[in-house]
Short mmCIF file of C-alpha atoms in Angstrom, two decimals:
data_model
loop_
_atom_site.label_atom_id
_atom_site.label_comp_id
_atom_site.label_asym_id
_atom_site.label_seq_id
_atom_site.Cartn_x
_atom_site.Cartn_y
_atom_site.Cartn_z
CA UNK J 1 12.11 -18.62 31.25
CA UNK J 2 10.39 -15.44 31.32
CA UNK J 3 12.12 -12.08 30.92
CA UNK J 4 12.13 -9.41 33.62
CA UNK J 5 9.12 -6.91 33.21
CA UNK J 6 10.20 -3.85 31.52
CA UNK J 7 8.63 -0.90 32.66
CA UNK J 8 6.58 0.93 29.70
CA UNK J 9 7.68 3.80 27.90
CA UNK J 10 6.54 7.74 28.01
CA UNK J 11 3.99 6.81 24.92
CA UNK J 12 2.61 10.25 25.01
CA UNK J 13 6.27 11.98 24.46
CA UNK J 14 6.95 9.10 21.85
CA UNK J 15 3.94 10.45 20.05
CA UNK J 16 4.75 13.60 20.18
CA UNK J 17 8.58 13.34 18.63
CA UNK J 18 6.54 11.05 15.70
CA UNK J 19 4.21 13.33 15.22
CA UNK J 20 7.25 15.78 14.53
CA UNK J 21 8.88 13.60 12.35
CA UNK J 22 6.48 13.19 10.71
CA UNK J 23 5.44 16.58 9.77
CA UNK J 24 9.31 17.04 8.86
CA UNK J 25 9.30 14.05 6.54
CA UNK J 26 5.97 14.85 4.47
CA UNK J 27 7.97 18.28 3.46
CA UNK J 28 10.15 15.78 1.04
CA UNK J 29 7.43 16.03 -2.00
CA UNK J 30 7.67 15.60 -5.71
CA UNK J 31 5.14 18.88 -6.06
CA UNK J 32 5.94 22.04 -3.91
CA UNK J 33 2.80 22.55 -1.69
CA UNK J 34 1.47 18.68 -1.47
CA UNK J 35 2.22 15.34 -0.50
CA UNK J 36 3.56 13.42 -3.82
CA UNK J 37 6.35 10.94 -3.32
CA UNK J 38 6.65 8.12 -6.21
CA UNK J 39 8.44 5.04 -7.00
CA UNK J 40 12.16 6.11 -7.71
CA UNK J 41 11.85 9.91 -7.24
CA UNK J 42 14.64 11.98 -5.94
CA UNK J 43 12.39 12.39 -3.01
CA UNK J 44 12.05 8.88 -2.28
CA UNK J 45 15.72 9.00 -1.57
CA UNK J 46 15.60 11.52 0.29
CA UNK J 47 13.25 9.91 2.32
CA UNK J 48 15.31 7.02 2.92
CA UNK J 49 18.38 9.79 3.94
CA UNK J 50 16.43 10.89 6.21
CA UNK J 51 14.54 7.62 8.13
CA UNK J 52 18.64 6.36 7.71
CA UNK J 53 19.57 9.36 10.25
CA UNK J 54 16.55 9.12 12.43
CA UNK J 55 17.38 5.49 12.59
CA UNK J 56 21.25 6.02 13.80
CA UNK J 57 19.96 8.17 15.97
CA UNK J 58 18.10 5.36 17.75
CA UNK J 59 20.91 3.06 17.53
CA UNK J 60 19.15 1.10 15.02
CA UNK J 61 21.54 -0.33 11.50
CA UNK J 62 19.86 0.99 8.08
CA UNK J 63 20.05 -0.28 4.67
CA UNK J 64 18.26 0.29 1.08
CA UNK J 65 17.99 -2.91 -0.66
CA UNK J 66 18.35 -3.95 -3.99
CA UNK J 67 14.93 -3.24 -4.82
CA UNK J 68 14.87 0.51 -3.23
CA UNK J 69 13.11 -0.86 -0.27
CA UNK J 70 14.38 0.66 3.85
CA UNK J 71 14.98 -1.63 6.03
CA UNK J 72 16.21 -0.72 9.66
CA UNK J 73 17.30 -3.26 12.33
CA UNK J 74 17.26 -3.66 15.40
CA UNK J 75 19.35 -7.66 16.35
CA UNK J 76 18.08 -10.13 18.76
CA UNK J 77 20.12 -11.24 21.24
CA UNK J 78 20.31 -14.57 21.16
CA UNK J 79 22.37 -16.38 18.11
CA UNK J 80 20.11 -17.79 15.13
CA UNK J 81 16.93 -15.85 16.01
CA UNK J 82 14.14 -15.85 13.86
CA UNK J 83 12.99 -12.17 12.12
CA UNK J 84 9.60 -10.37 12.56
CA UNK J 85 9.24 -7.38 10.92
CA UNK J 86 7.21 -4.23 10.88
CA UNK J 87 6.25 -3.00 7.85
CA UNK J 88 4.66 -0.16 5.30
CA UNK J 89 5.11 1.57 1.85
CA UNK J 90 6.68 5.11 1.81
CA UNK J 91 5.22 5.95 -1.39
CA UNK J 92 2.25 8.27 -1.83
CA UNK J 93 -1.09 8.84 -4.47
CA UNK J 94 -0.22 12.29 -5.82
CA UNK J 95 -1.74 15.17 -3.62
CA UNK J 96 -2.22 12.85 -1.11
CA UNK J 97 -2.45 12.68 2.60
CA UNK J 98 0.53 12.44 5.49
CA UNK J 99 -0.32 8.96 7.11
CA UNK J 100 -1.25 6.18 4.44
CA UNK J 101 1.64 4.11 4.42
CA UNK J 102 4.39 6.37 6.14
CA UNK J 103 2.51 6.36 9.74
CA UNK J 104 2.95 2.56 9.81
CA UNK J 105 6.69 2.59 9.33
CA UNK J 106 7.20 5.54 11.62
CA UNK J 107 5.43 3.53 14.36
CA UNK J 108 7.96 0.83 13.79
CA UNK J 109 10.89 2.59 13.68
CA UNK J 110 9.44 4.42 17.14
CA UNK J 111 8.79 0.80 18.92
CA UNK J 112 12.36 -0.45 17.68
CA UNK J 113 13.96 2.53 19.11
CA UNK J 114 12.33 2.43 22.41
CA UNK J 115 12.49 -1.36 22.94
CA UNK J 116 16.65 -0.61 22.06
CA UNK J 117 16.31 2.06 25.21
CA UNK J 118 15.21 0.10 27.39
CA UNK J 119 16.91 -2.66 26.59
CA UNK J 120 13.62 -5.46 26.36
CA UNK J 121 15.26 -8.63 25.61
CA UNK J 122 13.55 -10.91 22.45
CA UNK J 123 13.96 -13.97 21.19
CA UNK J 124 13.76 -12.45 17.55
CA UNK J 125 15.39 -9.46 15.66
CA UNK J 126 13.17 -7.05 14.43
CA UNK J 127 13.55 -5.70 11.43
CA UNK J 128 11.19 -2.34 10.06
CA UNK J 129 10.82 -2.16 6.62
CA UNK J 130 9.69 0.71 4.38
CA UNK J 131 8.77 -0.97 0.76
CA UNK J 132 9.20 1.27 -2.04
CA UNK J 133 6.26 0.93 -3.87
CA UNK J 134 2.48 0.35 -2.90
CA UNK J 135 0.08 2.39 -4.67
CA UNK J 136 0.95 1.65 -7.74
CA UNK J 137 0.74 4.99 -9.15
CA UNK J 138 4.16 5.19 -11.66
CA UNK J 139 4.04 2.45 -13.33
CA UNK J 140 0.51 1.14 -13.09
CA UNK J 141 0.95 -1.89 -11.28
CA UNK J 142 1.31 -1.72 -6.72
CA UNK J 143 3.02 -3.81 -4.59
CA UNK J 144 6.49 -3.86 -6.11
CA UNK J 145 8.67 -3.15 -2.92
CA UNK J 146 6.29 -5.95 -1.45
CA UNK J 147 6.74 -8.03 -4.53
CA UNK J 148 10.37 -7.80 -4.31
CA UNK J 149 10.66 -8.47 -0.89
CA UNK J 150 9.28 -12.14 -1.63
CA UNK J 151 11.99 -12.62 -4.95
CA UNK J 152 8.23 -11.98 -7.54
CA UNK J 153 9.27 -8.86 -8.76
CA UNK J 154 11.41 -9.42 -12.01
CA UNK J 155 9.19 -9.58 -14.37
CA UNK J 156 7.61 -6.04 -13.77
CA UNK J 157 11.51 -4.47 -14.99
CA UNK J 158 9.70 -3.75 -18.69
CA UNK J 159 6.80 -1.67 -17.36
CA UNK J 160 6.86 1.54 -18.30
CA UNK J 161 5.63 4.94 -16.79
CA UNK J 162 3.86 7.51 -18.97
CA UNK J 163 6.95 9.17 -20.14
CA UNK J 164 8.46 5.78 -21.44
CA UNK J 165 10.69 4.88 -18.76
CA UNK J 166 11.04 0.97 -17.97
CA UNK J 167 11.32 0.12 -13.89
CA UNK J 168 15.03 -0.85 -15.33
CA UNK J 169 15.98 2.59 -16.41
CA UNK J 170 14.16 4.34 -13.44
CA UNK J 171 16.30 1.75 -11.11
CA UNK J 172 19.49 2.85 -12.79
CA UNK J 173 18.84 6.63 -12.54
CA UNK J 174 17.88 5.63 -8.50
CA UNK J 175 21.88 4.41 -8.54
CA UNK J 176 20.41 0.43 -8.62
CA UNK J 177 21.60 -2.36 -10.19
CA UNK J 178 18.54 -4.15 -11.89
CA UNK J 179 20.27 -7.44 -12.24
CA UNK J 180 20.98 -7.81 -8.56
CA UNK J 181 16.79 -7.43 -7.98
CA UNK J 182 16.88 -10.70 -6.64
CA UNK J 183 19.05 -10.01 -4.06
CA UNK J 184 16.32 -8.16 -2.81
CA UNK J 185 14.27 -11.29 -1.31
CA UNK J 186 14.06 -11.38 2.21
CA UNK J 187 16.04 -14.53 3.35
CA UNK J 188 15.98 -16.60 6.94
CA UNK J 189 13.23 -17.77 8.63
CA UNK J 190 10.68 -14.86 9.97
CA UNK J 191 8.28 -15.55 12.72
CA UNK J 192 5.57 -13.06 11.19
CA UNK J 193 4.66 -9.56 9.66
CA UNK J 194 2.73 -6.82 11.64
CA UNK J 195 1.62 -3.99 9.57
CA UNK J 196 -0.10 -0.46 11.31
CA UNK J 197 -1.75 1.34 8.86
CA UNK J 198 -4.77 4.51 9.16
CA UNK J 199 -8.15 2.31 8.14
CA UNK J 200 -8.85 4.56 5.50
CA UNK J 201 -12.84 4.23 6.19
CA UNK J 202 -15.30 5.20 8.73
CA UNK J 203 -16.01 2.23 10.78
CA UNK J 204 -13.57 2.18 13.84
CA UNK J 205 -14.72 6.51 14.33
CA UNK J 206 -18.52 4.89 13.99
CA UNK J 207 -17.66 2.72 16.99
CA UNK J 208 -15.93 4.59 18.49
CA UNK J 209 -12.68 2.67 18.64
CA UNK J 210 -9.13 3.82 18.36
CA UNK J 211 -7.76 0.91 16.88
CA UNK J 212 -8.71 -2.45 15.17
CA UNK J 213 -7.59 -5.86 14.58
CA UNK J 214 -8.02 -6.48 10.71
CA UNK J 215 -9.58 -9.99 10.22
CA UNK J 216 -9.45 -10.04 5.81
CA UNK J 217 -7.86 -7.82 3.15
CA UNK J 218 -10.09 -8.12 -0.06
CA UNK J 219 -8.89 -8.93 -3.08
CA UNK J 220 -8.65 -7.06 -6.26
CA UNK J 221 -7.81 -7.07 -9.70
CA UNK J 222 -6.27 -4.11 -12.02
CA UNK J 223 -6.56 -3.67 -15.52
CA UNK J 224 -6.28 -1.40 -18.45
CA UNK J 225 -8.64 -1.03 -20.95
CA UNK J 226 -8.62 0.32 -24.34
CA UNK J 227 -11.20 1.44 -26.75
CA UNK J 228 -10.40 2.01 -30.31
CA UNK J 229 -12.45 3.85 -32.86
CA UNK J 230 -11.37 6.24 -35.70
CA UNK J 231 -10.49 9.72 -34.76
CA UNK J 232 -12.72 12.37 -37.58
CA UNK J 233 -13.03 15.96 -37.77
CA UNK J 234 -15.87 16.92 -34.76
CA UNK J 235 -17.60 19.60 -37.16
CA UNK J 236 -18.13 17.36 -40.49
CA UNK J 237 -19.04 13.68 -39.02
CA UNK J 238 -22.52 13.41 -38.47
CA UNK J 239 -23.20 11.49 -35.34
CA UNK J 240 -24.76 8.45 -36.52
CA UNK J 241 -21.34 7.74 -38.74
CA UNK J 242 -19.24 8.41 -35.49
CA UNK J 243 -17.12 5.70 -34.34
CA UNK J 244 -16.06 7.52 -31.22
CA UNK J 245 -13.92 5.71 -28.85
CA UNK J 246 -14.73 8.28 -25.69
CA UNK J 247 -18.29 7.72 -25.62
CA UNK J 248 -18.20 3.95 -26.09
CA UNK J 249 -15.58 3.88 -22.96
CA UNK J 250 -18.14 6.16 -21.35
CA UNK J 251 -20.92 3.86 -21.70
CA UNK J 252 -19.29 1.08 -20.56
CA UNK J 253 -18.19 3.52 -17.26
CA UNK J 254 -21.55 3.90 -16.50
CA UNK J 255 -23.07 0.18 -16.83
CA UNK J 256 -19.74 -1.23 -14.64
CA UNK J 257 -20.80 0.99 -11.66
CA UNK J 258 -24.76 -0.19 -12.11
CA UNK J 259 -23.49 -3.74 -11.97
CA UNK J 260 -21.01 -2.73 -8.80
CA UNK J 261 -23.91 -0.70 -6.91
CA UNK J 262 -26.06 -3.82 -7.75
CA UNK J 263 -24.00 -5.91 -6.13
CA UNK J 264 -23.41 -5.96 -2.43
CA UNK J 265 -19.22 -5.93 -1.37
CA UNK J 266 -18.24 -5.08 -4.91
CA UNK J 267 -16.74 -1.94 -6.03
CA UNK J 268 -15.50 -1.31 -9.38
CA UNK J 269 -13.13 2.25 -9.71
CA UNK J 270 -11.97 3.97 -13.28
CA UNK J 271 -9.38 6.15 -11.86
CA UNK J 272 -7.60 6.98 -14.62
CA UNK J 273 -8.19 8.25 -18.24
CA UNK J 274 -6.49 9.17 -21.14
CA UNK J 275 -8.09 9.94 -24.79
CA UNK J 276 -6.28 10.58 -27.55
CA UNK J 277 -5.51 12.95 -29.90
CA UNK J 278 -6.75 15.08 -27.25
CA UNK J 279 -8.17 17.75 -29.15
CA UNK J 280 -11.33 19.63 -29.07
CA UNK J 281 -12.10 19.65 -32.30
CA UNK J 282 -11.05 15.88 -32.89
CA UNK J 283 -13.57 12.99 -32.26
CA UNK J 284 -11.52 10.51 -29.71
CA UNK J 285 -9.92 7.76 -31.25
CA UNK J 286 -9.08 5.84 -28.43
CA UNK J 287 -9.33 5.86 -24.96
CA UNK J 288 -7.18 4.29 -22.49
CA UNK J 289 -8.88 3.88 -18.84
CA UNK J 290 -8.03 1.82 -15.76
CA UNK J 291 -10.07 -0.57 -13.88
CA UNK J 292 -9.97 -1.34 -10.26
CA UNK J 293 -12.13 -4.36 -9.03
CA UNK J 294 -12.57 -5.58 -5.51
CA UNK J 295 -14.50 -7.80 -3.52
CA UNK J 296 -14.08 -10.19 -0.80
CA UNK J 297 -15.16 -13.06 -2.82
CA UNK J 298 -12.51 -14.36 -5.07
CA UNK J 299 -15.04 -16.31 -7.36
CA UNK J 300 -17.61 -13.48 -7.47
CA UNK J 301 -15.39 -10.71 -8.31
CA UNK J 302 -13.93 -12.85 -10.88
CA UNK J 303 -16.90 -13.61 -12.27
CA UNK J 304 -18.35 -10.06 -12.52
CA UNK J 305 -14.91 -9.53 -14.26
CA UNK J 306 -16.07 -11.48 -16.68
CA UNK J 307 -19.13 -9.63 -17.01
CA UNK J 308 -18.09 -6.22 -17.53
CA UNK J 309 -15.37 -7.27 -20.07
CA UNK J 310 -18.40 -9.11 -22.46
CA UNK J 311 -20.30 -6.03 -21.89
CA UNK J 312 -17.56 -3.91 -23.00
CA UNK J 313 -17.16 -6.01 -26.01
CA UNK J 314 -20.92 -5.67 -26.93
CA UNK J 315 -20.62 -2.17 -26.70
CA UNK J 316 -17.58 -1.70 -29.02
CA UNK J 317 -19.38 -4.03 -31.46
CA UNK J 318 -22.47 -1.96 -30.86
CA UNK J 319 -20.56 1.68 -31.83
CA UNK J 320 -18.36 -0.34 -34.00
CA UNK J 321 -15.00 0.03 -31.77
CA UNK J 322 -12.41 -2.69 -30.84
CA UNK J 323 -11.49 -2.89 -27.18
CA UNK J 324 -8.89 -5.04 -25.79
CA UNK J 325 -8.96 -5.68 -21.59
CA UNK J 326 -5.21 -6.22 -20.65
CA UNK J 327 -5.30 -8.02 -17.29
CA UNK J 328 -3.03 -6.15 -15.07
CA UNK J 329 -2.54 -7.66 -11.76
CA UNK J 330 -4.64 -9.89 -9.90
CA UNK J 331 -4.32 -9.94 -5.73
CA UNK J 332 -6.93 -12.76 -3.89
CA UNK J 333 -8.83 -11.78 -0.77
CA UNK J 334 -6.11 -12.57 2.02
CA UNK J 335 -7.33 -13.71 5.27
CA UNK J 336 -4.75 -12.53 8.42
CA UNK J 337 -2.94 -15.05 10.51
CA UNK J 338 -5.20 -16.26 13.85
CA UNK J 339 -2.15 -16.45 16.13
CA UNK J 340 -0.87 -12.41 15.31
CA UNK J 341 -4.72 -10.95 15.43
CA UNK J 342 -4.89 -12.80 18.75
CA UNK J 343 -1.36 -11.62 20.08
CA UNK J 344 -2.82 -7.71 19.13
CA UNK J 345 -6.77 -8.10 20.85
CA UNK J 346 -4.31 -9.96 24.18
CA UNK J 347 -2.11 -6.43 23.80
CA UNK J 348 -4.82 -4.41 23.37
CA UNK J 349 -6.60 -5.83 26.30
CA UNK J 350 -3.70 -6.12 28.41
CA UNK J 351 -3.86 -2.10 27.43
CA UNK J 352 -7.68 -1.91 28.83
CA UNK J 353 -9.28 -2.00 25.18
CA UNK J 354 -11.83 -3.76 23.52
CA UNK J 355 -10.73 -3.98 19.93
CA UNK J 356 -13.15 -4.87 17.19
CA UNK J 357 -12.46 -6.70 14.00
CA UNK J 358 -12.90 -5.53 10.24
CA UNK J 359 -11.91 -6.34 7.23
CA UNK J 360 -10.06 -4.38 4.85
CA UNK J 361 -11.73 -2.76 1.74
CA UNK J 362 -7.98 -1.47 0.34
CA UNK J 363 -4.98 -3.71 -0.55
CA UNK J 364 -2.10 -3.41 1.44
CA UNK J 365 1.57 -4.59 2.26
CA UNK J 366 0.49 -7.53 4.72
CA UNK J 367 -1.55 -9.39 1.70
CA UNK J 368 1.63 -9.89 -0.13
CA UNK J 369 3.37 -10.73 3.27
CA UNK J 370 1.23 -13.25 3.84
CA UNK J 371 2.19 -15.56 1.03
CA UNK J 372 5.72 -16.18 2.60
CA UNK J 373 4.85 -15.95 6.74
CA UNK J 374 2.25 -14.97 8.97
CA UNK J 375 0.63 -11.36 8.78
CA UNK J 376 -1.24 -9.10 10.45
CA UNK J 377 -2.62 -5.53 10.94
CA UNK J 378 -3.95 -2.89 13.06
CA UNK J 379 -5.93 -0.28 11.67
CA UNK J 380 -5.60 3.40 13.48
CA UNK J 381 -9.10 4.99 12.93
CA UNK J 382 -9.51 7.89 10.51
CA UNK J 383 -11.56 11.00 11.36
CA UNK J 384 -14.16 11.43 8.49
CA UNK J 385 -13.03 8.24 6.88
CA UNK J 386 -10.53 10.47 4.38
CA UNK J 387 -7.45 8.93 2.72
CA UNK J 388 -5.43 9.54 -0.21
CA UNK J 389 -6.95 13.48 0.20
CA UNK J 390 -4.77 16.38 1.65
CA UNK J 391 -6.89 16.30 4.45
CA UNK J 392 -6.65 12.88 5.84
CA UNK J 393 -5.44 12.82 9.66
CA UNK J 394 -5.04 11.03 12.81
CA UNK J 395 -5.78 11.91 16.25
CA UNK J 396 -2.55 11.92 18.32
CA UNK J 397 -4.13 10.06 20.99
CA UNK J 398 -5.13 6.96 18.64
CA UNK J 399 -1.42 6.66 17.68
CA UNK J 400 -0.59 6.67 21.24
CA UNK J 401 -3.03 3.53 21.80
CA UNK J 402 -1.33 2.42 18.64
CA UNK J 403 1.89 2.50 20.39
CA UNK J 404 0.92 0.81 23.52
CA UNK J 405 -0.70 -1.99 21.66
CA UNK J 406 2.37 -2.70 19.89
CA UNK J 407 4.77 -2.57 22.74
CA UNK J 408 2.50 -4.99 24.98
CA UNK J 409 2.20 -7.23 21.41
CA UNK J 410 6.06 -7.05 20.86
CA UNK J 411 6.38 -7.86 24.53
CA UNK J 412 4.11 -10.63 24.49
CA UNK J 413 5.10 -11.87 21.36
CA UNK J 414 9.02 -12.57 23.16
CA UNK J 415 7.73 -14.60 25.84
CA UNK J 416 8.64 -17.88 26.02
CA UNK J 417 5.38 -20.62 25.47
#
């Protein structure tokens, strides 16, 4: 039986209090005067203090799990329902932008409150969920509010941040209890896994489109590589006798992004890099550096891997430095569930929109998701293309459409077949 039509919300005022909210909630930083929150921080739980409030507000129960992820709920109301969930990180890149990751929960927590309002009846609880940890940026390694959602996150309590401090002890300072991690896997059976997210690249503002159905989230892999030489006073080593670790690591730099410019869908990122002693009068000794690999193609990317790790081996043999490649994390390319990307194009149509398809070039939420239950996205376009910058925005109107699409999909979505 079908459910009465429910008539549609004020999506323009709903934008306008998330907008708000949001500007309020990006004031919680790590760093006075930008956007920085991290795994663990103070801030982050003051983040959750604050979604918990906005949450009552709307009616809706809220809870931090185990694993330091928010979750907000709204029930079903029908006995035994199945879950679907809404979903992003709140965790930022330091200096980084309002939107990535915190836009998508906010729209969430916005549909779940107005769906309570006006009381649109579902065959399924829904469930928002703000993971922890994405980016990766603490302790090296994303995905771990993700990770622990799915019960795969216990063997990452060793890692340690720069200052020495294991996931364990940062959990304990948070006021968690690292032992009950596993209580943080989601449990029950869940009928799928929407995630809204900015697109973080220029191709739905070259075509003009609001919004977009994403189709593939590449894979990657993340590792950290070290180069070892012998540190020597810079003044009194002649330079055919150096064994300096810097350059070697900068050689190799420069022959991975050749091979990634050479070939078509790859990129290959060093984002990070430390040298050691540090001094200006010191030859490096080592150098530490990350690696960031993606590419559509699970076989290809793994085997340009391979590649660049024999070439940085013939280049420490070359300049006489050991390297060592410690393999980090590896995430495959993830295609999106049929069913959800064809619930969002009949929303977005039912909305008066063409949507296009794309595929994602960053990781995200959803391709972890997707190894326990159907996932999808919808990409909000991104003026200029800018993420993980200060200046990365969203047009009000776009998260409007955004909101629209995902009441008509929620809708849609409780209907019975």
């Amino acid at each position: 039986m079908t459910a009465p039509p429910v008539s549609l919300p004020d999506f323009a005022a709903l934008t306008r209090n998330l907008t708000r909210r949001i500007n309020a909630l990006c004031l919680l930083t790590e760093v006075p005067g930008t956007i920085q929150r991290t795994f663990l921080s103070p801030t982050a739980a003051e983040m959750h203090t604050a979604l918990s409030a906005w949450a009552s507000e709307l009616g809706l129960r809220a809870w931090v799990d185990a694993a330091g992820n928010w979750h907000a709920e709204l029930p079903a109301q029908t006995a035994q329902a199945t879950t679907f969930i809404i979903g992003s990180h709140l965790d930022t890149v330091p200096n980084g932008g309002k939107y990535d990751g915190l836009l998508g929960v906010l729209l969430g927590l916005t549909l779940a409150g107005a769906l309570k309002r006006r009381g649109a009846r579902r065959p399924y609880r829904l469930e928002v969920l703000g993971f922890t940890e994405e980016e990766g940026v603490r302790f090296g390694v994303p995905f771990i509010g993700s990770l622990s959602a799915l019960g795969q996150a216990g063997e990452l309590l060793d890692l340690r941040d720069p200052e020495g401090v294991s996931v364990r002890r940062a959990m304990q300072e948070f006021g968690l209890e690292p032992e009950r991690l596993p209580e943080a896997a989601l449990s029950g059976p869940h009928l799928g896994f929407l995630e809204f997210h900015i697109e973080q690249g220029p191709v739905l503002e070259a075509t003009g489109q609001s919004v977009g159905v994403v189709s593939d989230l590449v894979g990657h892999h993340r590792l950290k590589l070290t180069f070892t030489g012998r540190a020597n006073h810079a003044g009194t080593t002649p330079m055919p006798l150096r064994q300096d670790a810097l350059t070697a690591a900068a050689e190799w730099m420069l022959a991975a992004e050749r091979l990634a410019r050479d070939t078509p869908g790859l990129v290959a990122t060093v984002g990070k890099l430390q040298v050691f002693p540090g001094a200006p009068n010191v030859i490096p000794g080592r150098a530490e550096l990350s690696l960031d690999l993606r590419h559509a193609d699970n076989g290809l990317r793994a085997a340009k891997l391979a590649e660049l790790e024999a070439l940085m081996r013939e280049i420490g043999a070359r300049r006489g430095v050991q390297t060592m490649a410690e393999l980090l994390t590896v995430i495959p390319a993830v295609p999106l569930d049929a069913a959800l990307r064809s619930g969002l194009h009949r929303a977005a149509a039912e909305a008066g929109l063409n949507t296009p398809e794309l595929v994602s070039g960053a990781g995200h939420d959803a391709m972890i998701m997707s190894r326990a239950m159907p996932a999808a996205m919808l990409f909000l376009r991104t003026p200029g293309g800018l993420s993980h910058h200060p200046d990365e925005a969203v047009a009000p109107g776009d998260v409007q459409v955004a909101l629209e699409v995902g009441w008509r999909f929620l809708l849609n979505l409780g209907e019975d077949k």
